[in-house]
CSV table of C-alpha atoms and ligand atoms in Angstrom, one decimal:
chain,number,residue,atom,x,y,z
A,1,MET,CA,8.8,-24.1,27.8
A,2,ILE,CA,6.2,-23.9,25.0
A,3,GLN,CA,7.9,-21.8,22.3
A,4,ILE,CA,6.0,-19.2,20.2
A,5,SER,CA,7.4,-20.8,17.1
A,6,LYS,CA,9.5,-23.8,16.3
A,7,PRO,CA,11.2,-24.9,13.0
A,8,ASN,CA,9.6,-28.1,11.8
A,9,ILE,CA,12.5,-30.0,10.2
A,10,GLY,CA,12.3,-33.7,9.2
A,11,GLN,CA,14.5,-36.3,7.6
A,12,GLU,CA,13.5,-35.0,4.2
A,13,GLU,CA,15.1,-31.6,4.8
A,14,ILE,CA,18.2,-33.1,6.2
A,15,ARG,CA,18.6,-35.5,3.2
A,16,ALA,CA,18.0,-32.6,0.8
A,17,VAL,CA,20.7,-30.4,2.4
A,18,ASN,CA,23.2,-33.3,2.4
A,19,GLN,CA,22.6,-33.9,-1.3
A,20,VAL,CA,23.4,-30.3,-2.0
A,21,LEU,CA,26.5,-30.5,0.1
A,22,ALA,CA,27.6,-33.5,-1.7
A,23,SER,CA,26.8,-32.0,-5.1
A,24,GLY,CA,29.5,-29.3,-4.8
A,25,MET,CA,27.1,-26.6,-6.0
A,26,LEU,CA,26.4,-24.6,-2.8
A,27,SER,CA,25.4,-21.2,-4.2
A,28,GLN,CA,22.4,-20.3,-6.4
A,29,GLY,CA,21.9,-23.1,-8.9
A,30,VAL,CA,19.5,-25.7,-10.1
A,31,VAL,CA,17.8,-26.3,-6.7
A,32,THR,CA,17.0,-22.6,-6.5
A,33,GLU,CA,15.5,-22.8,-10.0
A,34,GLU,CA,13.4,-25.8,-9.0
A,35,LEU,CA,12.2,-23.9,-5.9
A,36,GLU,CA,11.1,-21.0,-8.1
A,37,LYS,CA,9.3,-23.3,-10.5
A,38,LYS,CA,7.4,-25.2,-7.7
A,39,PHE,CA,6.7,-22.1,-5.7
A,40,ALA,CA,5.1,-20.3,-8.7
A,41,GLU,CA,3.1,-23.4,-9.4
A,42,TYR,CA,1.9,-23.5,-5.8
A,43,CYS,CA,0.8,-19.9,-5.9
A,44,GLY,CA,-0.7,-20.1,-9.4
A,45,THR,CA,1.6,-17.5,-10.9
A,46,LYS,CA,3.8,-17.5,-13.9
A,47,TYR,CA,7.0,-16.5,-12.3
A,48,ALA,CA,9.0,-16.6,-9.0
A,49,VAL,CA,12.4,-15.2,-8.1
A,50,ALA,CA,14.1,-16.6,-4.9
A,51,VAL,CA,16.2,-14.2,-2.9
A,52,ASN,CA,17.9,-14.3,0.5
A,53,SER,CA,15.2,-12.7,2.7
A,54,GLY,CA,11.7,-11.4,2.7
A,55,THR,CA,13.1,-7.9,3.0
A,56,ALA,CA,15.1,-8.4,-0.1
A,57,ALA,CA,12.0,-9.7,-1.8
A,58,ILE,CA,10.1,-6.5,-1.0
A,59,HIS,CA,13.0,-4.3,-2.0
A,60,ALA,CA,13.5,-6.1,-5.3
A,61,ALA,CA,9.8,-6.2,-6.2
A,62,LEU,CA,9.3,-2.5,-5.5
A,63,PHE,CA,12.4,-1.7,-7.6
A,64,ALA,CA,11.0,-3.9,-10.4
A,65,MET,CA,7.7,-2.1,-10.2
A,66,GLY,CA,9.5,1.2,-10.8
A,67,ILE,CA,9.2,2.7,-7.4
A,68,GLY,CA,11.7,5.5,-6.8
A,69,LYS,CA,12.4,9.1,-5.9
A,70,GLY,CA,9.3,11.3,-5.7
A,71,ASP,CA,6.8,8.5,-5.6
A,72,GLU,CA,4.4,7.9,-2.7
A,73,VAL,CA,3.6,4.4,-1.5
A,74,VAL,CA,0.6,3.8,0.7
A,75,THR,CA,1.0,1.1,3.4
A,76,THR,CA,0.0,0.1,6.9
A,77,PRO,CA,1.6,1.4,10.1
A,78,PHE,CA,0.8,-1.9,11.9
A,79,THR,CA,3.4,-4.3,10.5
A,80,PHE,CA,7.1,-5.4,10.8
A,81,ILE,CA,9.5,-2.6,9.9
A,82,ALA,CA,10.7,-4.6,6.8
A,83,THR,CA,7.5,-3.9,5.0
A,84,ILE,CA,8.4,-0.2,4.8
A,85,SER,CA,12.2,0.1,5.0
A,86,PRO,CA,12.6,-0.9,1.3
A,87,ILE,CA,10.3,2.0,0.4
A,88,VAL,CA,12.6,4.4,2.2
A,89,MET,CA,15.7,2.7,0.7
A,90,LEU,CA,14.4,3.3,-2.8
A,91,GLY,CA,13.9,7.0,-2.0
A,92,ALA,CA,10.1,6.9,-2.2
A,93,LYS,CA,7.8,8.5,0.5
A,94,VAL,CA,6.0,6.2,2.9
A,95,VAL,CA,2.3,7.2,3.4
A,96,PHE,CA,0.5,5.4,6.1
A,97,ALA,CA,-3.2,4.5,6.1
A,98,ASP,CA,-5.0,3.1,9.2
A,99,ILE,CA,-6.0,-0.5,9.6
A,100,GLY,CA,-9.5,-2.0,10.2
A,101,GLU,CA,-10.4,-3.1,13.7
A,102,ASN,CA,-11.6,-6.6,12.6
A,103,ASP,CA,-8.5,-8.1,11.0
A,104,PHE,CA,-5.5,-5.8,11.7
A,105,ASN,CA,-5.0,-5.2,7.9
A,106,ILE,CA,-5.0,-2.0,6.0
A,107,ASP,CA,-8.5,-0.5,5.4
A,108,PRO,CA,-9.2,0.2,1.7
A,109,LYS,CA,-11.3,3.2,2.6
A,110,GLU,CA,-8.4,4.7,4.4
A,111,ILE,CA,-6.1,4.0,1.4
A,112,GLU,CA,-8.4,6.1,-0.8
A,113,LYS,CA,-8.1,9.1,1.5
A,114,LYS,CA,-4.3,9.1,1.2
A,115,ILE,CA,-4.0,9.1,-2.6
A,116,THR,CA,-2.4,12.1,-4.3
A,117,ASN,CA,-1.1,12.6,-7.8
A,118,LYS,CA,2.3,11.2,-6.6
A,119,THR,CA,0.9,7.9,-5.3
A,120,LYS,CA,2.4,5.0,-7.3
A,121,ALA,CA,1.7,1.9,-5.3
A,122,ILE,CA,0.0,0.2,-2.3
A,123,VAL,CA,1.7,-2.3,-0.1
A,124,PRO,CA,-0.9,-4.3,1.9
A,125,VAL,CA,0.3,-6.8,4.4
A,126,ASP,CA,-1.4,-10.2,5.1
A,127,LEU,CA,-0.8,-9.7,8.8
A,128,TYR,CA,-0.5,-12.8,11.1
A,129,GLY,CA,-1.3,-14.9,8.1
A,130,LYS,CA,-4.7,-13.5,7.1
A,131,THR,CA,-5.2,-12.0,3.6
A,132,ALA,CA,-6.0,-8.3,3.3
A,133,ASP,CA,-9.2,-7.1,1.6
A,134,TYR,CA,-7.9,-7.5,-2.0
A,135,GLU,CA,-11.3,-7.1,-3.6
A,136,ASN,CA,-11.5,-3.5,-2.4
A,137,ILE,CA,-7.8,-2.8,-2.5
A,138,GLU,CA,-7.6,-3.9,-6.2
A,139,ALA,CA,-10.6,-1.8,-7.0
A,140,VAL,CA,-8.9,1.3,-5.4
A,141,ALA,CA,-5.7,0.5,-7.3
A,142,SER,CA,-7.3,0.1,-10.7
A,143,LYS,CA,-9.4,3.2,-10.3
A,144,ASN,CA,-6.3,5.2,-9.5
A,145,ASN,CA,-3.9,3.4,-11.7
A,146,LEU,CA,-1.7,2.2,-8.9
A,147,LYS,CA,0.5,-0.9,-8.5
A,148,ILE,CA,0.1,-3.3,-5.6
A,149,LEU,CA,2.8,-5.3,-3.8
A,150,GLU,CA,1.4,-7.9,-1.5
A,151,ASP,CA,3.6,-8.4,1.6
A,152,ALA,CA,2.7,-12.1,2.1
A,153,CYS,CA,5.7,-12.8,4.3
A,154,GLN,CA,3.4,-14.3,7.0
A,155,ALA,CA,0.8,-15.8,4.8
A,156,VAL,CA,2.1,-18.5,2.4
A,157,GLY,CA,-0.8,-20.8,1.4
A,158,ALA,CA,-3.7,-18.6,2.5
A,159,VAL,CA,-6.6,-18.6,0.1
A,160,ARG,CA,-9.2,-15.8,-0.5
A,161,SER,CA,-12.1,-16.1,-2.9
A,162,GLY,CA,-10.3,-19.0,-4.6
A,163,ARG,CA,-7.1,-17.1,-5.1
A,164,LYS,CA,-3.9,-17.9,-3.2
A,165,THR,CA,-1.5,-15.4,-1.7
A,166,GLY,CA,1.2,-14.6,-4.2
A,167,SER,CA,-1.4,-14.0,-6.9
A,168,PHE,CA,-2.8,-10.7,-5.6
A,169,GLY,CA,-1.7,-7.4,-7.1
A,170,ASN,CA,1.3,-7.0,-9.4
A,171,ALA,CA,3.7,-8.9,-7.3
A,172,SER,CA,4.0,-10.6,-3.9
A,173,ALA,CA,6.8,-11.0,-1.4
A,174,PHE,CA,7.3,-14.0,0.9
A,175,SER,CA,9.8,-14.7,3.7
A,176,PHE,CA,11.4,-18.1,4.7
A,177,TYR,CA,12.8,-16.8,8.0
A,178,ALA,CA,12.9,-19.3,10.8
A,179,THR,CA,9.5,-18.4,12.3
A,180,LYS,CA,7.5,-18.4,9.0
A,181,ASN,CA,5.1,-21.1,7.8
A,182,ILE,CA,7.7,-22.2,5.2
A,183,MET,CA,11.2,-21.7,6.6
A,184,CYS,CA,14.8,-22.4,5.7
A,185,GLY,CA,16.5,-20.1,8.4
A,186,GLU,CA,16.7,-17.1,6.1
A,187,GLY,CA,15.2,-16.6,2.7
A,188,GLY,CA,12.5,-15.0,0.6
A,189,ILE,CA,10.8,-15.2,-2.8
A,190,ILE,CA,8.8,-12.9,-5.1
A,191,THR,CA,5.9,-14.1,-7.2
A,192,THR,CA,4.4,-12.3,-10.2
A,193,ASN,CA,2.5,-12.8,-13.5
A,194,GLU,CA,4.4,-9.9,-15.1
A,195,LYS,CA,7.4,-10.8,-17.3
A,196,GLU,CA,9.0,-7.3,-16.9
A,197,THR,CA,8.6,-7.4,-13.1
A,198,TYR,CA,10.1,-10.9,-13.0
A,199,GLU,CA,13.1,-9.9,-15.1
A,200,GLN,CA,13.8,-6.8,-13.2
A,201,CYS,CA,13.7,-8.7,-9.9
A,202,ARG,CA,16.3,-11.1,-11.3
A,203,VAL,CA,18.5,-8.2,-12.5
A,204,PHE,CA,18.2,-6.5,-9.1
A,205,ARG,CA,19.1,-9.7,-7.3
A,206,HIS,CA,22.4,-10.0,-9.1
A,207,HIS,CA,24.1,-6.6,-9.0
A,208,GLY,CA,22.0,-5.1,-11.8
A,209,GLU,CA,23.6,-7.3,-14.4
A,210,SER,CA,21.7,-7.4,-17.7
A,211,LEU,CA,19.9,-10.7,-18.5
A,212,GLN,CA,20.7,-10.3,-22.2
A,213,LYS,CA,24.3,-9.3,-21.9
A,214,LYS,CA,26.6,-10.7,-19.3
A,215,GLY,CA,29.0,-8.2,-17.8
A,216,GLU,CA,26.7,-5.2,-18.6
A,217,TYR,CA,25.2,-3.2,-15.8
A,218,LYS,CA,22.4,-0.8,-16.7
A,219,ASN,CA,21.7,0.0,-13.1
A,220,ILE,CA,22.9,-0.9,-9.7
A,221,GLY,CA,21.6,-3.9,-7.9
A,222,TYR,CA,22.4,-5.9,-4.8
A,223,ASN,CA,23.7,-9.3,-4.0
A,224,TYR,CA,20.3,-10.7,-3.0
A,225,ARG,CA,21.0,-14.3,-4.2
A,226,THR,CA,20.1,-17.3,-2.1
A,227,THR,CA,21.9,-20.6,-2.0
A,228,ASP,CA,20.9,-24.1,-3.1
A,229,LEU,CA,21.5,-25.2,0.5
A,230,LEU,CA,18.7,-23.0,1.7
A,231,ALA,CA,16.5,-23.6,-1.3
A,232,SER,CA,16.7,-27.3,-0.8
A,233,ILE,CA,15.2,-26.9,2.7
A,234,ALA,CA,12.4,-24.5,1.4
A,235,LEU,CA,11.6,-26.9,-1.4
A,236,GLU,CA,10.9,-29.8,1.1
A,237,GLN,CA,8.9,-27.4,3.3
A,238,LEU,CA,6.8,-26.4,0.4
A,239,LYS,CA,5.7,-30.0,0.0
A,240,LYS,CA,4.5,-30.0,3.6
A,241,VAL,CA,3.1,-26.5,3.9
A,242,ASP,CA,-0.6,-27.4,3.3
A,243,GLU,CA,-0.3,-29.9,6.2
A,244,PHE,CA,1.5,-27.4,8.4
A,245,ASN,CA,-1.2,-24.8,7.7
A,246,ARG,CA,-4.0,-27.3,8.3
A,247,LYS,CA,-2.5,-28.0,11.7
A,248,ARG,CA,-2.1,-24.3,12.5
A,249,ARG,CA,-5.8,-23.8,11.6
A,250,GLU,CA,-6.8,-26.7,13.8
A,251,ASN,CA,-4.7,-25.3,16.7
A,252,ALA,CA,-6.2,-21.8,16.2
A,253,PHE,CA,-9.7,-23.3,16.2
A,254,LEU,CA,-9.1,-25.1,19.6
A,255,LEU,CA,-7.5,-22.0,21.1
A,256,SER,CA,-10.4,-19.8,19.9
A,257,GLU,CA,-13.0,-22.2,21.2
A,258,GLY,CA,-11.2,-22.4,24.6
A,259,LEU,CA,-10.8,-18.7,25.1
A,260,LYS,CA,-13.7,-17.0,23.3
A,261,ASP,CA,-16.0,-16.7,26.3
A,262,ILE,CA,-13.5,-15.1,28.6
A,263,LYS,CA,-14.5,-11.6,29.6
A,264,GLY,CA,-12.0,-9.1,28.2
A,265,ILE,CA,-10.3,-11.5,25.7
A,266,SER,CA,-11.1,-11.1,22.0
A,267,VAL,CA,-10.1,-14.0,19.7
A,268,PRO,CA,-9.5,-13.9,15.9
A,269,GLY,CA,-12.8,-14.8,14.1
A,270,VAL,CA,-13.7,-17.5,11.5
A,271,THR,CA,-10.9,-19.9,12.4
A,272,SER,CA,-11.6,-22.6,9.8
A,273,SER,CA,-11.4,-20.1,6.9
A,274,PRO,CA,-8.6,-20.8,4.4
A,275,GLU,CA,-8.1,-17.0,4.4
A,276,HIS,CA,-6.0,-17.4,7.5
A,277,VAL,CA,-2.9,-19.6,7.9
A,278,TYR,CA,-2.1,-18.4,11.5
A,279,ASN,CA,1.6,-17.6,11.3
A,280,LEU,CA,0.5,-15.9,14.6
A,281,PHE,CA,-2.5,-16.5,16.7
A,282,THR,CA,-3.2,-13.1,18.1
A,283,ILE,CA,-5.7,-12.3,20.8
A,284,ARG,CA,-6.7,-8.9,22.1
A,285,VAL,CA,-6.5,-8.2,25.8
A,286,LEU,CA,-9.2,-5.6,26.4
A,287,GLU,CA,-9.7,-3.1,29.3
A,288,ASP,CA,-12.3,-5.3,31.1
A,289,PHE,CA,-9.9,-8.2,31.4
A,290,LYS,CA,-8.7,-9.0,34.9
A,291,THR,CA,-5.3,-7.6,34.3
A,292,THR,CA,-3.1,-5.7,31.8
A,293,ARG,CA,-1.7,-7.3,28.6
A,294,GLU,CA,1.8,-7.0,30.0
A,295,LYS,CA,0.9,-8.7,33.3
A,296,LEU,CA,-0.8,-11.5,31.4
A,297,ARG,CA,2.2,-12.0,29.2
A,298,ASP,CA,4.6,-12.1,32.2
A,299,PHE,CA,2.3,-14.6,34.0
A,300,LEU,CA,2.1,-16.9,30.9
A,301,GLU,CA,5.9,-16.8,30.5
A,302,GLU,CA,6.3,-17.6,34.2
A,303,LYS,CA,4.1,-20.7,33.5
A,304,GLY,CA,6.3,-21.7,30.6
A,305,ILE,CA,4.3,-20.3,27.7
A,306,LYS,CA,6.2,-18.0,25.4
A,307,CYS,CA,4.1,-15.1,24.0
A,308,GLY,CA,4.9,-12.2,21.7
A,309,ILE,CA,3.7,-8.7,21.2
A,310,TYR,CA,3.6,-8.0,17.4
A,311,TYR,CA,3.8,-5.0,17.3
A,312,SER,CA,4.0,-2.9,20.4
A,313,THR,CA,4.7,0.4,18.6
A,314,PRO,CA,3.1,1.3,15.2
A,315,LEU,CA,5.7,2.3,12.7
A,316,HIS,CA,4.6,5.9,12.4
A,317,LEU,CA,5.7,6.4,16.1
A,318,GLN,CA,9.1,4.7,15.6
A,319,PRO,CA,12.1,7.1,16.1
A,320,ALA,CA,13.6,5.9,12.8
A,321,PHE,CA,10.6,7.5,10.9
A,322,LYS,CA,10.4,10.7,12.9
A,323,ASN,CA,11.2,12.6,9.7
A,324,LEU,CA,7.8,11.5,8.2
A,325,GLY,CA,6.2,13.9,10.5
A,326,TYR,CA,3.5,11.7,12.1
A,327,LYS,CA,2.4,12.0,15.6
A,328,LYS,CA,0.4,10.1,18.3
A,329,GLY,CA,-3.3,10.0,17.4
A,330,ASP,CA,-2.8,9.9,13.6
A,331,PHE,CA,-3.8,6.2,13.3
A,332,PRO,CA,-6.1,5.6,16.3
A,333,ILE,CA,-7.0,2.0,15.4
A,334,ALA,CA,-3.4,0.9,14.9
A,335,GLU,CA,-2.4,2.6,18.1
A,336,LYS,CA,-5.2,1.0,20.1
A,337,LEU,CA,-4.6,-2.5,18.7
A,338,ALA,CA,-0.8,-2.1,19.4
A,339,ASN,CA,-1.7,-1.8,23.1
A,340,GLU,CA,-4.0,-4.9,23.1
A,341,VAL,CA,-2.4,-7.6,20.9
A,342,LEU,CA,-0.8,-10.7,22.4
A,343,SER,CA,0.3,-13.6,20.2
A,344,LEU,CA,0.1,-17.1,21.6
A,345,PRO,CA,1.8,-20.3,20.4
A,346,VAL,CA,-0.1,-21.9,17.5
A,347,HIS,CA,2.7,-23.7,15.5
A,348,PRO,CA,2.2,-27.2,14.1
A,349,LEU,CA,4.4,-28.9,16.7
A,350,LEU,CA,2.1,-28.1,19.6
A,351,SER,CA,0.4,-31.1,21.2
A,352,LYS,CA,-3.3,-31.2,22.2
A,353,ASN,CA,-2.0,-31.1,25.8
A,354,ASP,CA,0.0,-27.9,25.1
A,355,ILE,CA,-3.1,-26.3,23.8
A,356,LYS,CA,-5.2,-27.4,26.8
A,357,TYR,CA,-2.5,-26.1,29.1
A,358,ILE,CA,-2.4,-22.7,27.3
A,359,ILE,CA,-6.2,-22.4,27.6
A,360,GLN,CA,-6.3,-23.5,31.3
A,361,THR,CA,-3.5,-21.2,32.3
A,362,ILE,CA,-5.2,-18.1,30.8
A,363,ARG,CA,-8.6,-19.1,32.2
A,364,GLY,CA,-6.9,-19.7,35.6
A,365,TYR,CA,-5.3,-16.3,35.8
A,366,GLU,CA,-6.0,-14.7,39.2
A,367,LYS,CA,-5.0,-11.2,40.2
B,401,LIG,C1,9.2,-11.6,8.2
B,401,LIG,C2,8.5,-10.4,7.6
B,401,LIG,C3,9.2,-9.6,6.7
B,401,LIG,C4,10.7,-9.7,6.4
B,401,LIG,O1,11.2,-10.9,6.1
B,401,LIG,P1,12.7,-11.3,6.4
B,401,LIG,O2,12.9,-12.6,5.8
B,401,LIG,O3,12.9,-11.4,7.9
B,401,LIG,O4,13.6,-10.3,5.8
B,401,LIG,C5,8.5,-8.6,6.1
B,401,LIG,N1,7.2,-8.3,6.3
B,401,LIG,C6,6.6,-9.1,7.2
B,401,LIG,C7,5.1,-8.7,7.5
B,401,LIG,C8,7.2,-10.1,7.9
B,401,LIG,O5,6.5,-10.8,8.8
């Protein structure tokens, strides 16, 4: 079976974990600090705060940016639920804006239509590993005095106009979950250039305890700490991520070249661009393809190729958010793409033969 993702663990990670085990310091300590320092350097930001998931990173960052009751936060309906659940947890209102058809990311023009006097922040997502349109999103934010939290959970290492993910907006959130481009099983990290945001994230991570006065709690926080065991894995992965991403891009290029002329299949464009780090390689199965997306997926899985549908239901149509009052037809592009997307394996451990096999299998589909 060719998996849709596969952890890429070498001797370096194993050695690093063993060192932490032998050190006796298993919870958050010096290795976590080292990860924060190196990760901030990698992104070109002043600060980073490591936490125990990408969801925790989004939650802490939005808290640190002051998002709370009565505020509106504009975001995309075409993402993983964890982009928006922290907005709800903080008591703020989720306001969706539709995505662009070309890159699956939030459309800056749609953001502008959704701004009211209660809007406080925008949460764009770098979906599948491709950066959102930050030139225009930052222009909308500065014109309207809004904060930006970049959900870069799928996009570590992507570069847009010379800037890396992690450096867009006021803060960025990353995930180290097992399927992400840097992974340690579970984990996350926030990057920012703002001292205040950095400090508030650290406070929120550790029960709301004041940084100045131990034992004093000005507000309630969570236990969102990570452990040095996991940080040691992420630290080794960080050293390798540029090579991982180079391999992902190369695989994406080969897949695109092999699939682009098939009638009814649309492949992601500009595959050599550093804007995209291909956490997922997502094609669109259009109406004029030989069969439906679901039948193609079942066929590929029968042939030993694991595929994924990210995401089959846009968030505005999820039962959990019924109370937001959205209905079918509200975000036509997100709804259309949700019916067309199919993600194929693209991870760095694929061989040239695996890629050839994926291409041949799709080309050979017969009704
Ligand atoms: C993975 C992911 C998250 C959440 O990260 P976890 O580490 O699983 O909590 C949030 N947003 C996006 C877009 C993701 O892909």
